[in-house]
Coordinates of N, CA and C in Angstrom, one line a residue:
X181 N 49.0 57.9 201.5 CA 48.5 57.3 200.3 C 47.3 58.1 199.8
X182 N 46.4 58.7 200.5 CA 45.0 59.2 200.1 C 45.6 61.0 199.7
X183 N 46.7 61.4 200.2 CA 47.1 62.6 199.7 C 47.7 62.0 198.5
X184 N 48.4 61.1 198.4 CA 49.2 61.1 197.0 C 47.6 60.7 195.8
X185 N 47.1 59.8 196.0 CA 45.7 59.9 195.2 C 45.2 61.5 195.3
X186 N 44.9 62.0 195.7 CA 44.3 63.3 195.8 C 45.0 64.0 195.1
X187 N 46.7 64.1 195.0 CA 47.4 65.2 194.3 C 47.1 64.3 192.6
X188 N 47.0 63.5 192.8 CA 47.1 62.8 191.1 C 45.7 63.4 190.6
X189 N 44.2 62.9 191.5 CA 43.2 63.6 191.2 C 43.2 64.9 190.6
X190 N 43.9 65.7 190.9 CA 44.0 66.9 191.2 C 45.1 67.1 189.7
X191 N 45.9 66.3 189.3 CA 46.9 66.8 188.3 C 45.6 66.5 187.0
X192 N 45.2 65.1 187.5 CA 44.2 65.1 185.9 C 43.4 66.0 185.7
X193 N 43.0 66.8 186.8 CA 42.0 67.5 186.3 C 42.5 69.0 186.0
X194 N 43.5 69.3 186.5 CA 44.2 70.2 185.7 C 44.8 69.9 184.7
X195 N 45.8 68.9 184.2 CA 46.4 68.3 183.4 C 45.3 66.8 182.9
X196 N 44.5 67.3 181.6 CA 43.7 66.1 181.7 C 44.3 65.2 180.6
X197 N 44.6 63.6 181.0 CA 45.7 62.8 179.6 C 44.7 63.3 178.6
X198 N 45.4 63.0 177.6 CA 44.8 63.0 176.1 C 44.9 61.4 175.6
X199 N 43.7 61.2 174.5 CA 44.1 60.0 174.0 C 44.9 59.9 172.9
X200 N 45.9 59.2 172.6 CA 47.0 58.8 172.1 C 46.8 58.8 170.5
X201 N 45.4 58.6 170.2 CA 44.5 58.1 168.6 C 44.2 59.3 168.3
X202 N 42.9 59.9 169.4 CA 41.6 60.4 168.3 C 41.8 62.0 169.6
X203 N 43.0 62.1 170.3 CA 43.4 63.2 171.2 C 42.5 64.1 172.3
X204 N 41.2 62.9 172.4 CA 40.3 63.6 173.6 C 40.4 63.5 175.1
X205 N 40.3 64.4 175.8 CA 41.0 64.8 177.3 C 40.3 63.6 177.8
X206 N 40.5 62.9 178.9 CA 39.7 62.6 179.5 C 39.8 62.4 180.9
X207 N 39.1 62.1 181.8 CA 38.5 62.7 182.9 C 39.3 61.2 183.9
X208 N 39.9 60.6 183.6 CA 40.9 59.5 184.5 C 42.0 59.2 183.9
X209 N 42.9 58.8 184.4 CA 44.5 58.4 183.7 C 43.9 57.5 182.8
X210 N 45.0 57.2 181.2 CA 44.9 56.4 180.4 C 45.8 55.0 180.3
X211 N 45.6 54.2 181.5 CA 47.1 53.4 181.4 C 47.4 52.9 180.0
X212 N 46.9 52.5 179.1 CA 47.0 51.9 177.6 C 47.5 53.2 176.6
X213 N 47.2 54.3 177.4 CA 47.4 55.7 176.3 C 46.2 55.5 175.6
X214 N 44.9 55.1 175.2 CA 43.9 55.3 174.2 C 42.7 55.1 175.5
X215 N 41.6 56.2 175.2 CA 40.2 56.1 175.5 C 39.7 55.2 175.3
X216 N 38.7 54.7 176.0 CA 37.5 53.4 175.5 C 37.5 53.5 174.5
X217 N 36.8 54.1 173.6 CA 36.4 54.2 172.3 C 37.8 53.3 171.4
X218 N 38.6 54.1 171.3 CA 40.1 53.8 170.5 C 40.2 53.1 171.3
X219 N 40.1 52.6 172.5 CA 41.1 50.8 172.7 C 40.2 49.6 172.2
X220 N 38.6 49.8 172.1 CA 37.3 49.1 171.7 C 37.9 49.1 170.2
X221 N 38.5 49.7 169.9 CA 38.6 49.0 168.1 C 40.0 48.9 167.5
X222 N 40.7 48.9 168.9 CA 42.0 48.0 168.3 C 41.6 46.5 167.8
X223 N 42.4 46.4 166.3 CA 42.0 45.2 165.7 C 43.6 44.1 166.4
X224 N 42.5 43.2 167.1 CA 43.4 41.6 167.5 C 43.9 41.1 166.1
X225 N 45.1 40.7 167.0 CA 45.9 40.0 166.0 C 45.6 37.9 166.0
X226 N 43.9 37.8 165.4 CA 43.8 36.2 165.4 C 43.5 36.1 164.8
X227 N 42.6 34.8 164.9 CA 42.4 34.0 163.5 C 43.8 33.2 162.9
X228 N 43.6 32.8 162.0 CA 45.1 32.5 160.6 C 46.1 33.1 160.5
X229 N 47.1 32.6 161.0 CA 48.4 34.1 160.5 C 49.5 32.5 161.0
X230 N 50.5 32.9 160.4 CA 51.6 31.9 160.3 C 52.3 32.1 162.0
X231 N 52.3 31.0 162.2 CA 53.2 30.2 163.4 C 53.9 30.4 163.8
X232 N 54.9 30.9 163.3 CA 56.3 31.7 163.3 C 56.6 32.8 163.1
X233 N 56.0 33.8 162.3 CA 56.5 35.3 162.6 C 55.6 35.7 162.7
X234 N 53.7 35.5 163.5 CA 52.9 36.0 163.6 C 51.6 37.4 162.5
X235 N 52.3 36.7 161.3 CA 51.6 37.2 160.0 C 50.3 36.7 159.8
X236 N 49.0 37.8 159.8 CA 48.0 37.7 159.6 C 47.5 36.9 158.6
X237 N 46.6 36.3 158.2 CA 45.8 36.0 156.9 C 46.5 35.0 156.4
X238 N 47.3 34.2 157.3 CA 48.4 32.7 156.8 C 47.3 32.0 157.4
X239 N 47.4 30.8 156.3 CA 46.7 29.1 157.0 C 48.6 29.0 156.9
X240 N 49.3 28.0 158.0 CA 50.3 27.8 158.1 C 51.7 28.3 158.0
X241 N 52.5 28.0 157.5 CA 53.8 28.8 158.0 C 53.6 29.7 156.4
X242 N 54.5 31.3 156.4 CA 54.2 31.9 155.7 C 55.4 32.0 154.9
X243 N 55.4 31.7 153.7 CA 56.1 31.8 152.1 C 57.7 32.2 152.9
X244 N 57.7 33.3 153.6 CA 59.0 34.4 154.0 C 59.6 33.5 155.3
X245 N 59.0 32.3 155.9 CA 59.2 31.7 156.9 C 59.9 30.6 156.5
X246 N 59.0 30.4 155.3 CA 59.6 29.0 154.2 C 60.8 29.2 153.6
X247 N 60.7 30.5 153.0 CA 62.3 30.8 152.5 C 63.3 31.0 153.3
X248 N 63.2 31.4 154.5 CA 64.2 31.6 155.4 C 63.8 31.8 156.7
X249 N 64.6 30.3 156.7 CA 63.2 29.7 158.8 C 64.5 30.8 159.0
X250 N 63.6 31.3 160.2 CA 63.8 32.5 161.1 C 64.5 31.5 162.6
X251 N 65.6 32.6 162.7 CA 65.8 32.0 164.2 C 65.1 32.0 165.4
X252 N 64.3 33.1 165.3 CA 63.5 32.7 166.7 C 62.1 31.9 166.6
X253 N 62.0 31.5 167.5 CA 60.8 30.1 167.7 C 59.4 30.6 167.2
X254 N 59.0 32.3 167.8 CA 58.1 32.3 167.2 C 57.7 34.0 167.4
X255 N 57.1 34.6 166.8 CA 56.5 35.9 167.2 C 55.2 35.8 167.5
X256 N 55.0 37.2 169.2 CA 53.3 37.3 169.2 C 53.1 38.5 169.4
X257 N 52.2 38.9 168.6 CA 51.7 40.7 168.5 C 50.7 40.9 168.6
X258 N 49.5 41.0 169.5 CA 48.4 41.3 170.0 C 47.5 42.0 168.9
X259 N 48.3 43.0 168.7 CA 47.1 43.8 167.7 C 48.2 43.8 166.2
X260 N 46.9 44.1 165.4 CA 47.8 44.4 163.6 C 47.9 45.8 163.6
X261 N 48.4 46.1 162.9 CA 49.4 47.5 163.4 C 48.6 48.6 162.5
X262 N 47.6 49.7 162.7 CA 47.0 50.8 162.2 C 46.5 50.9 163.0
X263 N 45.6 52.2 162.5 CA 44.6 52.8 163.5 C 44.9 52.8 164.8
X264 N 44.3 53.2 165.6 CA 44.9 53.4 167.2 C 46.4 53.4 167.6
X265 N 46.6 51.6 167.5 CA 47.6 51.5 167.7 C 49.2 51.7 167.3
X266 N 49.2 52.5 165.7 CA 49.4 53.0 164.9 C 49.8 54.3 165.8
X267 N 49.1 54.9 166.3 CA 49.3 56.5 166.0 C 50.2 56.2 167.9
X268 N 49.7 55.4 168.4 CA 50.4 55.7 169.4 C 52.0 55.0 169.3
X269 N 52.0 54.2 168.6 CA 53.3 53.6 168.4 C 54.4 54.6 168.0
X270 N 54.0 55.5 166.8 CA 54.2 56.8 166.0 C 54.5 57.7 166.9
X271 N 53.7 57.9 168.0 CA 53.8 59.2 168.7 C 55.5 58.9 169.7
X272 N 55.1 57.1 170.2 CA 56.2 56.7 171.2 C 57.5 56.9 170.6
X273 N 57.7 56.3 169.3 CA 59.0 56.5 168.5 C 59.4 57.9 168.2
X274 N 58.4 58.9 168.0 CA 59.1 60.4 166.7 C 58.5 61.4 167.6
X275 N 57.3 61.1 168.3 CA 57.1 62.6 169.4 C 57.8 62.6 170.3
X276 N 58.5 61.7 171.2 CA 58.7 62.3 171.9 C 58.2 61.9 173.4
X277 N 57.0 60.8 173.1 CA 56.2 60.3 174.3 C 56.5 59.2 174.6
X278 N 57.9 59.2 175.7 CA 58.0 58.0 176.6 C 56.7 57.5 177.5
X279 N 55.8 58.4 177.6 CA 55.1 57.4 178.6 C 53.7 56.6 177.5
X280 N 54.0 56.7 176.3 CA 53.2 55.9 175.2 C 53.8 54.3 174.9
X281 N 55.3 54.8 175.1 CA 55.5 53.3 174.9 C 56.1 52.4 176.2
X282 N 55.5 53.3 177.5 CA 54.9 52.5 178.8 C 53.5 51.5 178.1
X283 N 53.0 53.0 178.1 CA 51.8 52.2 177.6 C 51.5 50.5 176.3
X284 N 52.3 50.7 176.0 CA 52.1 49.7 174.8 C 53.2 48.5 175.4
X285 N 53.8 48.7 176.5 CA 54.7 47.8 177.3 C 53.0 47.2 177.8
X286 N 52.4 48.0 178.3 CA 51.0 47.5 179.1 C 50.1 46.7 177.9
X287 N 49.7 47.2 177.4 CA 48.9 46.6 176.2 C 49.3 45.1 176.2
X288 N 50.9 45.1 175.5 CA 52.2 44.0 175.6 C 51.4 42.6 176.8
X289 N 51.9 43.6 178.0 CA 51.8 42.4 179.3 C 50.2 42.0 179.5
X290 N 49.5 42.8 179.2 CA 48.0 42.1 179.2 C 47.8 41.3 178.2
X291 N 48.3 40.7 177.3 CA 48.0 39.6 176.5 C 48.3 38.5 176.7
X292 N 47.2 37.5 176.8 CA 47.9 36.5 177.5 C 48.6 35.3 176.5
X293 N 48.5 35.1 175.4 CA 49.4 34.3 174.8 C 50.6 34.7 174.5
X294 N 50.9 36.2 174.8 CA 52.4 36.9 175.1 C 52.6 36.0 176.1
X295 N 52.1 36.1 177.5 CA 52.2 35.7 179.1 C 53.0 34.3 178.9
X296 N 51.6 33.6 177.9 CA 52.3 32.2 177.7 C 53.4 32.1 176.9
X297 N 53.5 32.8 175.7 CA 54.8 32.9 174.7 C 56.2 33.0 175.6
X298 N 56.3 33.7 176.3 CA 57.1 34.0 177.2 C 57.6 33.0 178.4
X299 N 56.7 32.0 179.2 CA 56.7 31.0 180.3 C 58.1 30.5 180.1
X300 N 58.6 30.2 181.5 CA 60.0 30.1 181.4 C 61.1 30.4 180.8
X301 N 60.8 31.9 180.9 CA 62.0 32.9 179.6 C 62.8 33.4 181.3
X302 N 64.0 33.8 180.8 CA 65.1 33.6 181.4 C 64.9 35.1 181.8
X303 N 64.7 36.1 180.7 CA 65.3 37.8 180.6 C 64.4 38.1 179.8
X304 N 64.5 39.3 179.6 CA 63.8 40.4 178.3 C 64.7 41.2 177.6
X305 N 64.5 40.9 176.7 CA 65.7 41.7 175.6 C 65.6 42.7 175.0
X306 N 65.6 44.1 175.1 CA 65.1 44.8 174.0 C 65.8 45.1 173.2
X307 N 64.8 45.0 171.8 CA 66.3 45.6 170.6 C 66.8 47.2 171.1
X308 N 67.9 46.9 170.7 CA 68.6 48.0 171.0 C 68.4 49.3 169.7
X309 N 68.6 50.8 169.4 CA 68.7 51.4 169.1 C 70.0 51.4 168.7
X310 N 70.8 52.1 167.2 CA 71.9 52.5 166.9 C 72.2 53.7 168.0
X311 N 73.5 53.8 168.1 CA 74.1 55.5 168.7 C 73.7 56.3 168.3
X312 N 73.5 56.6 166.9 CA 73.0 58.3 166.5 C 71.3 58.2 166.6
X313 N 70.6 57.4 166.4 CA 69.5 57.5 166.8 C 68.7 57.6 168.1
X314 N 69.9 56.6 169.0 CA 69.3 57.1 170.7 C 69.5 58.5 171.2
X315 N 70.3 58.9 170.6 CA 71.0 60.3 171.0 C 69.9 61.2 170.9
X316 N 69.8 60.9 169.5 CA 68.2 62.0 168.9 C 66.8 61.9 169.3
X317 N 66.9 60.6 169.9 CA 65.5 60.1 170.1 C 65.3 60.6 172.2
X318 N 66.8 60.2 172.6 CA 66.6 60.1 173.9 C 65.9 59.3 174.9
X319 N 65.9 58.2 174.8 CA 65.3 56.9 174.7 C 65.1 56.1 173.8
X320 N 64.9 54.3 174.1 CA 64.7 53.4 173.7 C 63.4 53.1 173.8
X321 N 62.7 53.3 173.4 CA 61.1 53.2 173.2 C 61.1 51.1 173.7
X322 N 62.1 50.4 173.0 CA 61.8 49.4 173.3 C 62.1 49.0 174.8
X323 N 63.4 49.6 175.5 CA 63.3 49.6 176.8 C 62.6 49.8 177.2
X324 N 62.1 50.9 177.2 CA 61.2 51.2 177.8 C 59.5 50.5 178.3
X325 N 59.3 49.4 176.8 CA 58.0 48.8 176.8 C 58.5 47.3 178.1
X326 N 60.3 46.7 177.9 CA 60.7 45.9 178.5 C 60.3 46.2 180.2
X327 N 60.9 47.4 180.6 CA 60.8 47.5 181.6 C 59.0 47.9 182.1
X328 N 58.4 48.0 181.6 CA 57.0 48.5 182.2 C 56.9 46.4 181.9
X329 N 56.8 45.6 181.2 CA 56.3 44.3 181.0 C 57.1 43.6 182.5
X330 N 58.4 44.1 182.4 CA 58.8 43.1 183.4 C 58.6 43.8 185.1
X331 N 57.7 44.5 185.1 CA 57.3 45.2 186.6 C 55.9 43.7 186.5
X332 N 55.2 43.5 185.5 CA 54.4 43.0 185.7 C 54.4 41.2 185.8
X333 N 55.3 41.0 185.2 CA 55.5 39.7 184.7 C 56.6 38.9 186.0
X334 N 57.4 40.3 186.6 CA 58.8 39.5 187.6 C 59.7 39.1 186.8
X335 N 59.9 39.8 185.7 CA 61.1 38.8 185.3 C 62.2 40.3 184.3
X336 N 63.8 39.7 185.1 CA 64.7 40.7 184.6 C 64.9 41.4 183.5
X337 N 65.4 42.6 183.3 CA 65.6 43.4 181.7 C 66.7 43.4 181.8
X338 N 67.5 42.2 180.7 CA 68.8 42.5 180.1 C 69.3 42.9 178.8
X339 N 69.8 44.2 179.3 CA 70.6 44.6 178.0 C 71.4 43.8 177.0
X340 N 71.5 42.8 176.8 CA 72.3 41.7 176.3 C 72.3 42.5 174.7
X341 N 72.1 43.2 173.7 CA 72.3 43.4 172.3 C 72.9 44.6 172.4
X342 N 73.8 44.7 171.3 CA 73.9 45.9 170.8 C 74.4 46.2 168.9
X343 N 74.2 47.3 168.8 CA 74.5 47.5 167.0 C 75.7 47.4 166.8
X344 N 76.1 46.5 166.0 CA 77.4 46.5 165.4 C 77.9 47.6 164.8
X345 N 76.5 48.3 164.0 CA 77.0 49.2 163.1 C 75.5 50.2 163.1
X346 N 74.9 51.2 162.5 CA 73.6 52.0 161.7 C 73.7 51.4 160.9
X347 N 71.9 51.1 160.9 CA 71.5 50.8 159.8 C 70.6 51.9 159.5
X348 N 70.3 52.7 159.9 CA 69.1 53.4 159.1 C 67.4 53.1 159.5
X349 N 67.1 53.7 158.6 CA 65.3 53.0 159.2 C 65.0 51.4 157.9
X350 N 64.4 51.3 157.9 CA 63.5 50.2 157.5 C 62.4 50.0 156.7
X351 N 61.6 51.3 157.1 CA 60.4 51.1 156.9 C 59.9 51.4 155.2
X352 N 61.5 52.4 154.2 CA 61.2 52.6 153.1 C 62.3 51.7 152.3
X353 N 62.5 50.6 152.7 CA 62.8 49.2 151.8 C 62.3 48.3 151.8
X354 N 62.6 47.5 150.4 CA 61.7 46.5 150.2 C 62.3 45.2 151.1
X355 N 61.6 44.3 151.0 CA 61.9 43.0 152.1 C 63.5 42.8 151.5
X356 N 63.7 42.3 150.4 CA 65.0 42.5 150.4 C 66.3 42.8 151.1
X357 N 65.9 44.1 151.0 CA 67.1 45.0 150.9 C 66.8 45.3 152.9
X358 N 65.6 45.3 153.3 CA 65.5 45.0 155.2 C 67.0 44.1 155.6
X359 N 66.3 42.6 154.3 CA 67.3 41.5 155.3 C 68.5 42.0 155.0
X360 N 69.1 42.4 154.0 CA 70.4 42.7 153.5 C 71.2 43.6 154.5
X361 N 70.2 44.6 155.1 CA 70.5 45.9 156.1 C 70.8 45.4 157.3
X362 N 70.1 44.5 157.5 CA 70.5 44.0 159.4 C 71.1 43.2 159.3
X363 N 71.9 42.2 158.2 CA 72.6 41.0 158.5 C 73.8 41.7 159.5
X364 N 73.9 40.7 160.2 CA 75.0 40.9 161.3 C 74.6 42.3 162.3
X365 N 73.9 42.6 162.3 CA 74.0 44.1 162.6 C 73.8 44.2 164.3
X366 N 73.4 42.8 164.6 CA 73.8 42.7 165.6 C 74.7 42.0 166.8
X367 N 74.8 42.0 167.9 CA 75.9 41.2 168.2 C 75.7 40.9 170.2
X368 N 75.6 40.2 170.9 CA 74.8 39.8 171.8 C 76.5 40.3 173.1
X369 N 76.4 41.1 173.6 CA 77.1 42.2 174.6 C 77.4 41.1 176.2
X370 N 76.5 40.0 176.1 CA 76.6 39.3 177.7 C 76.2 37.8 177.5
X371 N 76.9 37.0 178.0 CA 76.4 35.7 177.9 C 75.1 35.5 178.9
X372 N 74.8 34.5 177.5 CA 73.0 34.3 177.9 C 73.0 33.0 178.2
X373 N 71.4 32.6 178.5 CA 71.5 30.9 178.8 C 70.0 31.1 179.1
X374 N 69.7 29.8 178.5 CA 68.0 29.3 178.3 C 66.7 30.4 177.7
X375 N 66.3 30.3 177.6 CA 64.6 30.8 176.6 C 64.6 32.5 177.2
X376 N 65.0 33.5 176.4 CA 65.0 34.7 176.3 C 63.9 35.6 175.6
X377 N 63.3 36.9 175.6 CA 62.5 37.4 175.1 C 62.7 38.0 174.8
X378 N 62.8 38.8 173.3 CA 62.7 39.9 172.2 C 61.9 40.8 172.5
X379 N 62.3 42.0 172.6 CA 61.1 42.8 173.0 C 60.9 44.1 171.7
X380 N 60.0 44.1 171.7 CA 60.2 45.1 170.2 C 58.8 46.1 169.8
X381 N 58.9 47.2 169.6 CA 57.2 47.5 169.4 C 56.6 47.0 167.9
X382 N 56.9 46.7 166.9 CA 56.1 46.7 165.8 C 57.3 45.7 165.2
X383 N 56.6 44.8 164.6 CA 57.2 43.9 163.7 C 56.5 44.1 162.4
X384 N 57.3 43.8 161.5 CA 56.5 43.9 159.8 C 57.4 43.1 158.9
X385 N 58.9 43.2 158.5 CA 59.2 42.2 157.9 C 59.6 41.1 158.7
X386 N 60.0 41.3 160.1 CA 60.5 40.4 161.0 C 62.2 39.9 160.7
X387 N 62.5 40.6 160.0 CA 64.0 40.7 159.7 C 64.8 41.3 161.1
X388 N 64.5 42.6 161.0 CA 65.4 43.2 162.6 C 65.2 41.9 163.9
X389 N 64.2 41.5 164.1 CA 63.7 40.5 164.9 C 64.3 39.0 165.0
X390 N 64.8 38.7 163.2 CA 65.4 37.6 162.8 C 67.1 38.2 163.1
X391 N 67.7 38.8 162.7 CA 69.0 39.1 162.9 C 69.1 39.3 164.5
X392 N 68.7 40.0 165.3 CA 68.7 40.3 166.7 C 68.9 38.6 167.6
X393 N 67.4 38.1 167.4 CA 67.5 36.7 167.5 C 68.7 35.9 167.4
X394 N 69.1 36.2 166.1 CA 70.9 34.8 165.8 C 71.9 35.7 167.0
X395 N 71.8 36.4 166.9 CA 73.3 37.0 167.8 C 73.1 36.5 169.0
X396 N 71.6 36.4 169.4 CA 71.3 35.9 170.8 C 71.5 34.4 171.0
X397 N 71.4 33.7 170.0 CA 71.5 32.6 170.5 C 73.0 32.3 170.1
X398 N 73.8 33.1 169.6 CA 75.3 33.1 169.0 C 75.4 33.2 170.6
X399 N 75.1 34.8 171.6 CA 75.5 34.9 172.7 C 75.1 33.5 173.9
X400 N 74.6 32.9 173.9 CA 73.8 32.1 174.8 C 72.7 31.0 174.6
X401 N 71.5 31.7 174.3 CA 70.5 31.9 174.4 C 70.1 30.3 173.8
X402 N 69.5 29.4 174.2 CA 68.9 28.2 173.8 C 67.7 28.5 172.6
X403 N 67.1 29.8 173.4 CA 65.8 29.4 172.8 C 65.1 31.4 172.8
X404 N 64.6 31.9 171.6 CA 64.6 33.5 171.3 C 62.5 33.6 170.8
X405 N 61.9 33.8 171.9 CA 60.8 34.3 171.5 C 60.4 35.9 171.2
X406 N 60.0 36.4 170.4 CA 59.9 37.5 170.0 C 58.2 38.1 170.4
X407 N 58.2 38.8 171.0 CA 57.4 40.1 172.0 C 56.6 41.3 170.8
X408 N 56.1 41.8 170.3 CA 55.5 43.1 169.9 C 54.7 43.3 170.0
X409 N 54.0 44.8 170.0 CA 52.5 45.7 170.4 C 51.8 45.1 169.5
X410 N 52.8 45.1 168.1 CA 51.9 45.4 166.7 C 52.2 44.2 165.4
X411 N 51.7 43.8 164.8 CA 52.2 42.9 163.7 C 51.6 43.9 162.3
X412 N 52.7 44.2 161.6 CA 52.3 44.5 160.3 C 52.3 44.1 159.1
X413 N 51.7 44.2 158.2 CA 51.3 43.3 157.0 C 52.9 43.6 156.4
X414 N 53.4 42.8 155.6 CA 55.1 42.9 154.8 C 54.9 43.6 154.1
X415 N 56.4 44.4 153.9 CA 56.1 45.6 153.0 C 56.1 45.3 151.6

């Protein structure tokens, strides 16, 4: 044990992490991926924000929740999605850095109304990636946050979802044309049973999260709480 501590000593200071934000070396592993400084001003996701899909700046349930109750019971996202946590989310998805969206699996399990969101959940689900995008990507960034949460939490990672079909990205349509893109898009691969967890890095219209959700409880699933790093304002 004190040689394996010693060889790791020894990697950071040859190999020193960088931070995930503001990219300064620093002199001990980063388990979160960000320095003091950048994890001191990740902005919490509290106060007012609606009930159900975890939208900031709501007194009560939010206009988009009203129009179309969402199947899952509820969403929780620790921080609102820029700055810091932003760049590391960015880097987990399009650089390249699996061990970023470890990190934001960690972020994830240290929150403890996730801990509670979660109480008597069955599995952990992560959305799944289309074919041509895992291919390119080479990982599931959301696996990946599943499996670092469930080393901490004890509780199993089932693959239960998969894509019916590509949809594309998301992030340059309007709310609309999101929900239009995922209807059906998913489809639940293993029969489920009792209170399951969504696992997902960033939520913003909460549509991929609402479509994922129905297939799950189509497969099984009694009851579909939804998991993310980041909550984003709607597009």
């Amino acid at each position: 044990m004190k040689l394996l501590q010693a060889l790791d000593a020894l990697l950071v200071v040859l190999f020193p992490p960088r931070c995930a934000a503001c990219d300064a070396a620093s002199a001990t592993r980063l388990p979160f991926g960000l320095c003091d400084a950048c994890h001191e001003v990740l902005e919490p996701n509290l106060g007012d924000r609606c009930p159900r899909c975890d939208l900031s700046d709501h007194r009560g349930v939010c206009a988009v929740c009203v129009q179309r109750v969402p199947a899952f019971a509820l969403v929780r996202a620790p921080y609102v999605y820029g700055g810091p946590i932003a760049e590391l989310i960015v880097k987990a998805k399009f650089r390249g850095r699996e061990d970023l969206a470890s990190a934001a699996g960690r972020l994830l399990a240290a929150d403890e109304q996730a801990r509670v969101a979660a109480s008597d959940a069955t599995a952990l689900v992560p959305v799944p990636l289309g074919a041509k995008r895992r291919r390119q990507r080479g990982y599931n960034q959301a696996a990946i946050m599943a499996r670092t949460i469930a080393h901490t939490w004890q509780l199993p990672v089932v693959h239960a979802l998969r894509r019916t079909r590509n949809t594309g990205a998301q992030s340059d349509r309007t709310l609309t044309a999101r929900r239009e893109n995922v209807a059906g898009a998913f489809a639940a691969r293993k029969n489920l049973s009792g209170k399951v967890v969504l696992i997902d890095d960033v939520v913003t219209s909460a549509e991929t999260a609402n479509a994922a959700a129905a297939a799950l409880l189509k497969g099984g699933a009694t009851e579909v709480v939804v998991l993310a790093a980041a909550r984003a304002p709607l597009p």
